[in-house]
Amino acid sequence: MTAAALRALHHGRAADDPLVLPGPWDAESARIFAAAGFPALATPSAGVAASLGYADGSTPPDEMFAAVARIVRAVDVPVTADLEAGYGLPAKELVERIAATGAVGCNIEDSERGQLTGMERQADRLAEIRAAAGDALVINARTDVFLRGADGGTDLAAQVAEAVRRGLRYAAAGADCVYPILAPPEALRELADRIGLPVNAIAVPGGPSPRELGALGASRITFGGGLHRRAMDSVRATAEALRND
């Protein structure tokens, strides 16, 4: 599975047919999603962390990379990995470790310890990753503006403006797509049109469906740790039923 194959899946799609990337947390869930016919998968840091017994954001890098490698080995479709902010690894080492897992894409987010990273610092980081990887990695540049707040606070117009500003800068640094996590669905079209790259939207319970998010402007749909939580809800219900039998 190649980065070129994953990259191509983002383009030329109908508005109601976005690229839907389920988030496996282990090898078995990856096999199930691949067998259902999804053309690629996107590991979630939260789901992988929970499956390994850690809080989101607390997984040791070695364990995260090992988990991604097990998922990649289990399927014959491209896998992109949520690697948080990159674990402080130099770009060359980060790219080498991603390549060793077999993943052909990654999420890199622009906040650490609850704070937004400076835009230029993050753009430099993305440019270094692109230079180290060449075309062999699909970079999904996550911006946490809607999660952390822009300089204008929670004002939607200010957040959209900041997300666009960062998205354009990250595109210039070599990102393949931009992920304005938790962007309001009504802002997706403006973000996509103004940034000019495929936009990743997160599908959440009670929100628009993946197809609806596509019609609203998203080219790529992921779920964060949501699918893992839904699966664990089922396990919890099973456990309660067994206890009550």
PDB file of N, CA and C in Angstrom, residues 90-183:
ATOM      1  N   PRO A  90      12.606  14.338  16.174  1.00  0.00           N
ATOM      2  CA  PRO A  90      13.067  15.067  14.990  1.00  0.00           C
ATOM      3  C   PRO A  90      12.371  14.521  13.747  1.00  0.00           C
ATOM      4  N   ALA A  91      12.169  15.381  12.764  1.00  0.00           N
ATOM      5  CA  ALA A  91      11.390  15.005  11.587  1.00  0.00           C
ATOM      6  C   ALA A  91      11.926  13.736  10.924  1.00  0.00           C
ATOM      7  N   LYS A  92      13.236  13.646  10.758  1.00  0.00           N
ATOM      8  CA  LYS A  92      13.804  12.477  10.083  1.00  0.00           C
ATOM      9  C   LYS A  92      13.503  11.200  10.852  1.00  0.00           C
ATOM     10  N   GLU A  93      13.657  11.244  12.167  1.00  0.00           N
ATOM     11  CA  GLU A  93      13.383  10.057  12.972  1.00  0.00           C
ATOM     12  C   GLU A  93      11.896   9.720  12.956  1.00  0.00           C
ATOM     13  N   LEU A  94      11.049  10.740  13.023  1.00  0.00           N
ATOM     14  CA  LEU A  94       9.609  10.504  12.979  1.00  0.00           C
ATOM     15  C   LEU A  94       9.228   9.810  11.678  1.00  0.00           C
ATOM     16  N   VAL A  95       9.722  10.301  10.561  1.00  0.00           N
ATOM     17  CA  VAL A  95       9.405   9.710   9.259  1.00  0.00           C
ATOM     18  C   VAL A  95       9.927   8.276   9.186  1.00  0.00           C
ATOM     19  N   GLU A  96      11.114   8.040   9.691  1.00  0.00           N
ATOM     20  CA  GLU A  96      11.668   6.683   9.676  1.00  0.00           C
ATOM     21  C   GLU A  96      10.819   5.736  10.506  1.00  0.00           C
ATOM     22  N   ARG A  97      10.327   6.214  11.647  1.00  0.00           N
ATOM     23  CA  ARG A  97       9.525   5.348  12.506  1.00  0.00           C
ATOM     24  C   ARG A  97       8.148   5.093  11.900  1.00  0.00           C
ATOM     25  N   ILE A  98       7.591   6.085  11.239  1.00  0.00           N
ATOM     26  CA  ILE A  98       6.325   5.854  10.528  1.00  0.00           C
ATOM     27  C   ILE A  98       6.533   4.814   9.430  1.00  0.00           C
ATOM     28  N   ALA A  99       7.594   4.983   8.659  1.00  0.00           N
ATOM     29  CA  ALA A  99       7.868   4.042   7.565  1.00  0.00           C
ATOM     30  C   ALA A  99       8.046   2.625   8.092  1.00  0.00           C
ATOM     31  N   ALA A 100       8.676   2.491   9.259  1.00  0.00           N
ATOM     32  CA  ALA A 100       8.903   1.162   9.826  1.00  0.00           C
ATOM     33  C   ALA A 100       7.599   0.468  10.199  1.00  0.00           C
ATOM     34  N   THR A 101       6.552   1.234  10.507  1.00  0.00           N
ATOM     35  CA  THR A 101       5.254   0.616  10.813  1.00  0.00           C
ATOM     36  C   THR A 101       4.533   0.145   9.560  1.00  0.00           C
ATOM     37  N   GLY A 102       4.879   0.715   8.411  1.00  0.00           N
ATOM     38  CA  GLY A 102       4.158   0.430   7.173  1.00  0.00           C
ATOM     39  C   GLY A 102       3.037   1.413   6.888  1.00  0.00           C
ATOM     40  N   ALA A 103       2.742   2.327   7.826  1.00  0.00           N
ATOM     41  CA  ALA A 103       1.722   3.346   7.574  1.00  0.00           C
ATOM     42  C   ALA A 103       2.202   4.291   6.483  1.00  0.00           C
ATOM     43  N   VAL A 104       1.253   4.833   5.703  1.00  0.00           N
ATOM     44  CA  VAL A 104       1.622   5.708   4.591  1.00  0.00           C
ATOM     45  C   VAL A 104       1.039   7.113   4.755  1.00  0.00           C
ATOM     46  N   GLY A 105       0.503   7.392   5.939  1.00  0.00           N
ATOM     47  CA  GLY A 105      -0.013   8.723   6.226  1.00  0.00           C
ATOM     48  C   GLY A 105       0.043   8.987   7.710  1.00  0.00           C
ATOM     49  N   CYS A 106      -0.106  10.257   8.089  1.00  0.00           N
ATOM     50  CA  CYS A 106      -0.105  10.592   9.510  1.00  0.00           C
ATOM     51  C   CYS A 106      -0.897  11.864   9.755  1.00  0.00           C
ATOM     52  N   ASN A 107      -1.488  11.947  10.938  1.00  0.00           N
ATOM     53  CA  ASN A 107      -2.013  13.196  11.486  1.00  0.00           C
ATOM     54  C   ASN A 107      -0.918  13.812  12.348  1.00  0.00           C
ATOM     55  N   ILE A 108      -0.715  15.104  12.199  1.00  0.00           N
ATOM     56  CA  ILE A 108       0.154  15.854  13.105  1.00  0.00           C
ATOM     57  C   ILE A 108      -0.630  17.083  13.551  1.00  0.00           C
ATOM     58  N   GLU A 109      -0.824  17.230  14.857  1.00  0.00           N
ATOM     59  CA  GLU A 109      -1.663  18.307  15.380  1.00  0.00           C
ATOM     60  C   GLU A 109      -0.827  19.501  15.831  1.00  0.00           C
ATOM     61  N   ASP A 110      -1.486  20.662  15.881  1.00  0.00           N
ATOM     62  CA  ASP A 110      -0.747  21.897  16.198  1.00  0.00           C
ATOM     63  C   ASP A 110      -1.047  22.418  17.603  1.00  0.00           C
ATOM     64  N   SER A 111      -1.176  21.483  18.551  1.00  0.00           N
ATOM     65  CA  SER A 111      -1.208  21.910  19.949  1.00  0.00           C
ATOM     66  C   SER A 111      -0.495  20.874  20.800  1.00  0.00           C
ATOM     67  N   GLU A 112       0.056  21.325  21.896  1.00  0.00           N
ATOM     68  CA  GLU A 112       0.724  20.463  22.856  1.00  0.00           C
ATOM     69  C   GLU A 112       0.406  20.967  24.248  1.00  0.00           C
ATOM     70  N   ARG A 113       0.130  20.001  25.144  1.00  0.00           N
ATOM     71  CA  ARG A 113      -0.183  20.334  26.533  1.00  0.00           C
ATOM     72  C   ARG A 113      -1.292  21.381  26.629  1.00  0.00           C
ATOM     73  N   GLY A 114      -2.289  21.243  25.746  1.00  0.00           N
ATOM     74  CA  GLY A 114      -3.456  22.089  25.814  1.00  0.00           C
ATOM     75  C   GLY A 114      -3.317  23.472  25.222  1.00  0.00           C
ATOM     76  N   GLN A 115      -2.190  23.747  24.565  1.00  0.00           N
ATOM     77  CA  GLN A 115      -1.957  25.074  23.994  1.00  0.00           C
ATOM     78  C   GLN A 115      -1.661  24.966  22.503  1.00  0.00           C
ATOM     79  N   LEU A 116      -2.199  25.922  21.725  1.00  0.00           N
ATOM     80  CA  LEU A 116      -1.872  25.965  20.305  1.00  0.00           C
ATOM     81  C   LEU A 116      -0.394  26.254  20.103  1.00  0.00           C
ATOM     82  N   THR A 117       0.202  25.534  19.170  1.00  0.00           N
ATOM     83  CA  THR A 117       1.575  25.809  18.766  1.00  0.00           C
ATOM     84  C   THR A 117       1.592  27.019  17.844  1.00  0.00           C
ATOM     85  N   GLY A 118       2.639  27.820  17.905  1.00  0.00           N
ATOM     86  CA  GLY A 118       2.755  28.942  16.988  1.00  0.00           C
ATOM     87  C   GLY A 118       2.676  28.471  15.545  1.00  0.00           C
ATOM     88  N   MET A 119       1.980  29.228  14.715  1.00  0.00           N
ATOM     89  CA  MET A 119       1.745  28.800  13.339  1.00  0.00           C
ATOM     90  C   MET A 119       3.041  28.583  12.574  1.00  0.00           C
ATOM     91  N   GLU A 120       3.979  29.501  12.663  1.00  0.00           N
ATOM     92  CA  GLU A 120       5.220  29.371  11.900  1.00  0.00           C
ATOM     93  C   GLU A 120       6.052  28.196  12.390  1.00  0.00           C
ATOM     94  N   ARG A 121       6.057  27.999  13.700  1.00  0.00           N
ATOM     95  CA  ARG A 121       6.780  26.840  14.245  1.00  0.00           C
ATOM     96  C   ARG A 121       6.182  25.544  13.714  1.00  0.00           C
ATOM     97  N   GLN A 122       4.854  25.468  13.694  1.00  0.00           N
ATOM     98  CA  GLN A 122       4.206  24.259  13.196  1.00  0.00           C
ATOM     99  C   GLN A 122       4.441  24.088  11.705  1.00  0.00           C
ATOM    100  N   ALA A 123       4.376  25.173  10.951  1.00  0.00           N
ATOM    101  CA  ALA A 123       4.623  25.079   9.511  1.00  0.00           C
ATOM    102  C   ALA A 123       6.044  24.605   9.234  1.00  0.00           C
ATOM    103  N   ASP A 124       6.998  25.098   9.995  1.00  0.00           N
ATOM    104  CA  ASP A 124       8.383  24.638   9.832  1.00  0.00           C
ATOM    105  C   ASP A 124       8.492  23.146  10.117  1.00  0.00           C
ATOM    106  N   ARG A 125       7.785  22.703  11.149  1.00  0.00           N
ATOM    107  CA  ARG A 125       7.784  21.287  11.507  1.00  0.00           C
ATOM    108  C   ARG A 125       7.216  20.447  10.358  1.00  0.00           C
ATOM    109  N   LEU A 126       6.106  20.881   9.794  1.00  0.00           N
ATOM    110  CA  LEU A 126       5.501  20.149   8.685  1.00  0.00           C
ATOM    111  C   LEU A 126       6.410  20.135   7.468  1.00  0.00           C
ATOM    112  N   ALA A 127       7.074  21.255   7.205  1.00  0.00           N
ATOM    113  CA  ALA A 127       7.991  21.324   6.062  1.00  0.00           C
ATOM    114  C   ALA A 127       9.154  20.357   6.252  1.00  0.00           C
ATOM    115  N   GLU A 128       9.639  20.230   7.476  1.00  0.00           N
ATOM    116  CA  GLU A 128      10.730  19.285   7.752  1.00  0.00           C
ATOM    117  C   GLU A 128      10.266  17.844   7.548  1.00  0.00           C
ATOM    118  N   ILE A 129       9.040  17.552   7.977  1.00  0.00           N
ATOM    119  CA  ILE A 129       8.502  16.204   7.778  1.00  0.00           C
ATOM    120  C   ILE A 129       8.349  15.915   6.291  1.00  0.00           C
ATOM    121  N   ARG A 130       7.823  16.897   5.535  1.00  0.00           N
ATOM    122  CA  ARG A 130       7.681  16.710   4.093  1.00  0.00           C
ATOM    123  C   ARG A 130       9.033  16.502   3.429  1.00  0.00           C
ATOM    124  N   ALA A 131      10.026  17.281   3.814  1.00  0.00           N
ATOM    125  CA  ALA A 131      11.352  17.140   3.211  1.00  0.00           C
ATOM    126  C   ALA A 131      11.939  15.762   3.512  1.00  0.00           C
ATOM    127  N   ALA A 132      11.714  15.268   4.722  1.00  0.00           N
ATOM    128  CA  ALA A 132      12.263  13.960   5.097  1.00  0.00           C
ATOM    129  C   ALA A 132      11.520  12.822   4.408  1.00  0.00           C
ATOM    130  N   ALA A 133      10.214  12.996   4.173  1.00  0.00           N
ATOM    131  CA  ALA A 133       9.408  11.910   3.618  1.00  0.00           C
ATOM    132  C   ALA A 133       9.304  11.938   2.104  1.00  0.00           C
ATOM    133  N   GLY A 134       9.533  13.097   1.488  1.00  0.00           N
ATOM    134  CA  GLY A 134       9.240  13.214   0.066  1.00  0.00           C
ATOM    135  C   GLY A 134       7.755  12.980  -0.167  1.00  0.00           C
ATOM    136  N   ASP A 135       7.443  12.231  -1.225  1.00  0.00           N
ATOM    137  CA  ASP A 135       6.040  11.946  -1.527  1.00  0.00           C
ATOM    138  C   ASP A 135       5.526  10.680  -0.844  1.00  0.00           C
ATOM    139  N   ALA A 136       6.362  10.068   0.006  1.00  0.00           N
ATOM    140  CA  ALA A 136       6.025   8.757   0.565  1.00  0.00           C
ATOM    141  C   ALA A 136       5.165   8.835   1.816  1.00  0.00           C
ATOM    142  N   LEU A 137       4.547   9.978   2.082  1.00  0.00           N
ATOM    143  CA  LEU A 137       3.724  10.126   3.278  1.00  0.00           C
ATOM    144  C   LEU A 137       2.615  11.133   2.994  1.00  0.00           C
ATOM    145  N   VAL A 138       1.386  10.766   3.318  1.00  0.00           N
ATOM    146  CA  VAL A 138       0.245  11.690   3.226  1.00  0.00           C
ATOM    147  C   VAL A 138       0.133  12.405   4.569  1.00  0.00           C
ATOM    148  N   ILE A 139       0.336  13.709   4.561  1.00  0.00           N
ATOM    149  CA  ILE A 139       0.328  14.485   5.801  1.00  0.00           C
ATOM    150  C   ILE A 139      -1.027  15.163   5.972  1.00  0.00           C
ATOM    151  N   ASN A 140      -1.705  14.800   7.040  1.00  0.00           N
ATOM    152  CA  ASN A 140      -2.978  15.421   7.412  1.00  0.00           C
ATOM    153  C   ASN A 140      -2.666  16.403   8.541  1.00  0.00           C
ATOM    154  N   ALA A 141      -2.652  17.677   8.223  1.00  0.00           N
ATOM    155  CA  ALA A 141      -2.266  18.705   9.189  1.00  0.00           C
ATOM    156  C   ALA A 141      -3.480  19.097  10.018  1.00  0.00           C
ATOM    157  N   ARG A 142      -3.501  18.641  11.246  1.00  0.00           N
ATOM    158  CA  ARG A 142      -4.624  18.964  12.127  1.00  0.00           C
ATOM    159  C   ARG A 142      -4.394  20.326  12.775  1.00  0.00           C
ATOM    160  N   THR A 143      -5.414  21.164  12.729  1.00  0.00           N
ATOM    161  CA  THR A 143      -5.359  22.413  13.476  1.00  0.00           C
ATOM    162  C   THR A 143      -6.421  22.390  14.567  1.00  0.00           C
ATOM    163  N   ASP A 144      -6.020  22.796  15.754  1.00  0.00           N
ATOM    164  CA  ASP A 144      -6.869  22.715  16.934  1.00  0.00           C
ATOM    165  C   ASP A 144      -7.517  24.048  17.285  1.00  0.00           C
ATOM    166  N   VAL A 145      -7.646  24.914  16.302  1.00  0.00           N
ATOM    167  CA  VAL A 145      -8.231  26.242  16.534  1.00  0.00           C
ATOM    168  C   VAL A 145      -9.622  26.130  17.150  1.00  0.00           C
ATOM    169  N   PHE A 146     -10.460  25.211  16.639  1.00  0.00           N
ATOM    170  CA  PHE A 146     -11.827  25.106  17.143  1.00  0.00           C
ATOM    171  C   PHE A 146     -11.883  24.360  18.470  1.00  0.00           C
ATOM    172  N   LEU A 147     -10.792  23.695  18.813  1.00  0.00           N
ATOM    173  CA  LEU A 147     -10.693  22.993  20.086  1.00  0.00           C
ATOM    174  C   LEU A 147     -10.118  23.891  21.166  1.00  0.00           C
ATOM    175  N   ARG A 148      -9.096  24.664  20.816  1.00  0.00           N
ATOM    176  CA  ARG A 148      -8.376  25.486  21.795  1.00  0.00           C
ATOM    177  C   ARG A 148      -8.792  26.945  21.794  1.00  0.00           C
ATOM    178  N   GLY A 149      -9.356  27.414  20.664  1.00  0.00           N
ATOM    179  CA  GLY A 149      -9.732  28.821  20.555  1.00  0.00           C
ATOM    180  C   GLY A 149      -8.677  29.625  19.821  1.00  0.00           C
ATOM    181  N   ALA A 150      -9.130  30.610  19.036  1.00  0.00           N
ATOM    182  CA  ALA A 150      -8.227  31.517  18.339  1.00  0.00           C
ATOM    183  C   ALA A 150      -7.986  32.742  19.215  1.00  0.00           C
ATOM    184  N   ASP A 151      -7.204  33.692  18.708  1.00  0.00           N
ATOM    185  CA  ASP A 151      -6.952  34.912  19.472  1.00  0.00           C
ATOM    186  C   ASP A 151      -8.248  35.633  19.798  1.00  0.00           C
ATOM    187  N   GLY A 152      -9.245  35.457  18.937  1.00  0.00           N
ATOM    188  CA  GLY A 152     -10.538  36.087  19.177  1.00  0.00           C
ATOM    189  C   GLY A 152     -11.439  35.288  20.092  1.00  0.00           C
ATOM    190  N   GLY A 153     -10.872  34.277  20.774  1.00  0.00           N
ATOM    191  CA  GLY A 153     -11.648  33.471  21.704  1.00  0.00           C
ATOM    192  C   GLY A 153     -12.537  32.493  20.976  1.00  0.00           C
ATOM    193  N   THR A 154     -13.784  32.424  21.394  1.00  0.00           N
ATOM    194  CA  THR A 154     -14.713  31.450  20.830  1.00  0.00           C
ATOM    195  C   THR A 154     -15.557  32.024  19.697  1.00  0.00           C
ATOM    196  N   ASP A 155     -15.276  33.241  19.268  1.00  0.00           N
ATOM    197  CA  ASP A 155     -16.007  33.842  18.161  1.00  0.00           C
ATOM    198  C   ASP A 155     -15.778  33.019  16.902  1.00  0.00           C
ATOM    199  N   LEU A 156     -16.872  32.560  16.269  1.00  0.00           N
ATOM    200  CA  LEU A 156     -16.757  31.647  15.134  1.00  0.00           C
ATOM    201  C   LEU A 156     -16.011  32.287  13.979  1.00  0.00           C
ATOM    202  N   ALA A 157     -16.305  33.539  13.667  1.00  0.00           N
ATOM    203  CA  ALA A 157     -15.630  34.195  12.544  1.00  0.00           C
ATOM    204  C   ALA A 157     -14.130  34.259  12.781  1.00  0.00           C
ATOM    205  N   ALA A 158     -13.720  34.543  14.023  1.00  0.00           N
ATOM    206  CA  ALA A 158     -12.296  34.602  14.339  1.00  0.00           C
ATOM    207  C   ALA A 158     -11.655  33.221  14.230  1.00  0.00           C
ATOM    208  N   GLN A 159     -12.377  32.211  14.669  1.00  0.00           N
ATOM    209  CA  GLN A 159     -11.835  30.855  14.578  1.00  0.00           C
ATOM    210  C   GLN A 159     -11.698  30.410  13.133  1.00  0.00           C
ATOM    211  N   VAL A 160     -12.699  30.685  12.310  1.00  0.00           N
ATOM    212  CA  VAL A 160     -12.609  30.326  10.894  1.00  0.00           C
ATOM    213  C   VAL A 160     -11.440  31.044  10.244  1.00  0.00           C
ATOM    214  N   ALA A 161     -11.286  32.347  10.528  1.00  0.00           N
ATOM    215  CA  ALA A 161     -10.185  33.115   9.936  1.00  0.00           C
ATOM    216  C   ALA A 161      -8.839  32.527  10.337  1.00  0.00           C
ATOM    217  N   GLU A 162      -8.705  32.145  11.602  1.00  0.00           N
ATOM    218  CA  GLU A 162      -7.434  31.575  12.065  1.00  0.00           C
ATOM    219  C   GLU A 162      -7.201  30.195  11.470  1.00  0.00           C
ATOM    220  N   ALA A 163      -8.260  29.397  11.350  1.00  0.00           N
ATOM    221  CA  ALA A 163      -8.113  28.077  10.742  1.00  0.00           C
ATOM    222  C   ALA A 163      -7.702  28.195   9.279  1.00  0.00           C
ATOM    223  N   VAL A 164      -8.262  29.158   8.578  1.00  0.00           N
ATOM    224  CA  VAL A 164      -7.876  29.386   7.187  1.00  0.00           C
ATOM    225  C   VAL A 164      -6.424  29.839   7.109  1.00  0.00           C
ATOM    226  N   ARG A 165      -6.049  30.761   7.972  1.00  0.00           N
ATOM    227  CA  ARG A 165      -4.673  31.258   7.979  1.00  0.00           C
ATOM    228  C   ARG A 165      -3.685  30.119   8.203  1.00  0.00           C
ATOM    229  N   ARG A 166      -3.992  29.285   9.181  1.00  0.00           N
ATOM    230  CA  ARG A 166      -3.110  28.150   9.457  1.00  0.00           C
ATOM    231  C   ARG A 166      -3.172  27.121   8.333  1.00  0.00           C
ATOM    232  N   GLY A 167      -4.368  26.849   7.821  1.00  0.00           N
ATOM    233  CA  GLY A 167      -4.492  25.868   6.755  1.00  0.00           C
ATOM    234  C   GLY A 167      -3.700  26.242   5.521  1.00  0.00           C
ATOM    235  N   LEU A 168      -3.752  27.502   5.138  1.00  0.00           N
ATOM    236  CA  LEU A 168      -2.979  27.970   3.980  1.00  0.00           C
ATOM    237  C   LEU A 168      -1.485  27.829   4.228  1.00  0.00           C
ATOM    238  N   ARG A 169      -1.067  28.158   5.436  1.00  0.00           N
ATOM    239  CA  ARG A 169       0.369  28.060   5.755  1.00  0.00           C
ATOM    240  C   ARG A 169       0.812  26.607   5.776  1.00  0.00           C
ATOM    241  N   TYR A 170      -0.033  25.726   6.305  1.00  0.00           N
ATOM    242  CA  TYR A 170       0.324  24.311   6.348  1.00  0.00           C
ATOM    243  C   TYR A 170       0.324  23.705   4.945  1.00  0.00           C
ATOM    244  N   ALA A 171      -0.574  24.166   4.104  1.00  0.00           N
ATOM    245  CA  ALA A 171      -0.578  23.713   2.710  1.00  0.00           C
ATOM    246  C   ALA A 171       0.727  24.103   2.028  1.00  0.00           C
ATOM    247  N   ALA A 172       1.161  25.335   2.258  1.00  0.00           N
ATOM    248  CA  ALA A 172       2.416  25.796   1.661  1.00  0.00           C
ATOM    249  C   ALA A 172       3.608  25.002   2.187  1.00  0.00           C
ATOM    250  N   ALA A 173       3.486  24.479   3.398  1.00  0.00           N
ATOM    251  CA  ALA A 173       4.577  23.698   3.999  1.00  0.00           C
ATOM    252  C   ALA A 173       4.595  22.256   3.507  1.00  0.00           C
ATOM    253  N   GLY A 174       3.550  21.842   2.772  1.00  0.00           N
ATOM    254  CA  GLY A 174       3.563  20.503   2.196  1.00  0.00           C
ATOM    255  C   GLY A 174       2.478  19.570   2.656  1.00  0.00           C
ATOM    256  N   ALA A 175       1.506  20.063   3.451  1.00  0.00           N
ATOM    257  CA  ALA A 175       0.408  19.192   3.878  1.00  0.00           C
ATOM    258  C   ALA A 175      -0.438  18.765   2.686  1.00  0.00           C
ATOM    259  N   ASP A 176      -0.958  17.548   2.755  1.00  0.00           N
ATOM    260  CA  ASP A 176      -1.853  17.036   1.707  1.00  0.00           C
ATOM    261  C   ASP A 176      -3.307  17.371   1.990  1.00  0.00           C
ATOM    262  N   CYS A 177      -3.656  17.458   3.251  1.00  0.00           N
ATOM    263  CA  CYS A 177      -5.013  17.799   3.657  1.00  0.00           C
ATOM    264  C   CYS A 177      -4.949  18.480   5.017  1.00  0.00           C
ATOM    265  N   VAL A 178      -6.034  19.142   5.374  1.00  0.00           N
ATOM    266  CA  VAL A 178      -6.089  19.900   6.620  1.00  0.00           C
ATOM    267  C   VAL A 178      -7.266  19.395   7.435  1.00  0.00           C
ATOM    268  N   TYR A 179      -7.049  19.285   8.737  1.00  0.00           N
ATOM    269  CA  TYR A 179      -8.044  18.719   9.637  1.00  0.00           C
ATOM    270  C   TYR A 179      -8.395  19.738  10.722  1.00  0.00           C
ATOM    271  N   PRO A 180      -9.373  20.608  10.484  1.00  0.00           N
ATOM    272  CA  PRO A 180      -9.808  21.560  11.505  1.00  0.00           C
ATOM    273  C   PRO A 180     -10.759  20.857  12.471  1.00  0.00           C
ATOM    274  N   ILE A 181     -10.205  20.126  13.400  1.00  0.00           N
ATOM    275  CA  ILE A 181     -11.007  19.265  14.259  1.00  0.00           C
ATOM    276  C   ILE A 181     -12.067  20.076  15.003  1.00  0.00           C
ATOM    277  N   LEU A 182     -13.283  19.522  15.028  1.00  0.00           N
ATOM    278  CA  LEU A 182     -14.453  20.121  15.685  1.00  0.00           C
ATOM    279  C   LEU A 182     -14.921  21.414  15.026  1.00  0.00           C
ATOM    280  N   ALA A 183     -14.514  21.663  13.789  1.00  0.00           N
ATOM    281  CA  ALA A 183     -15.081  22.800  13.059  1.00  0.00           C
ATOM    282  C   ALA A 183     -16.578  22.593  12.915  1.00  0.00           C
TER     283      ALA A 183
END
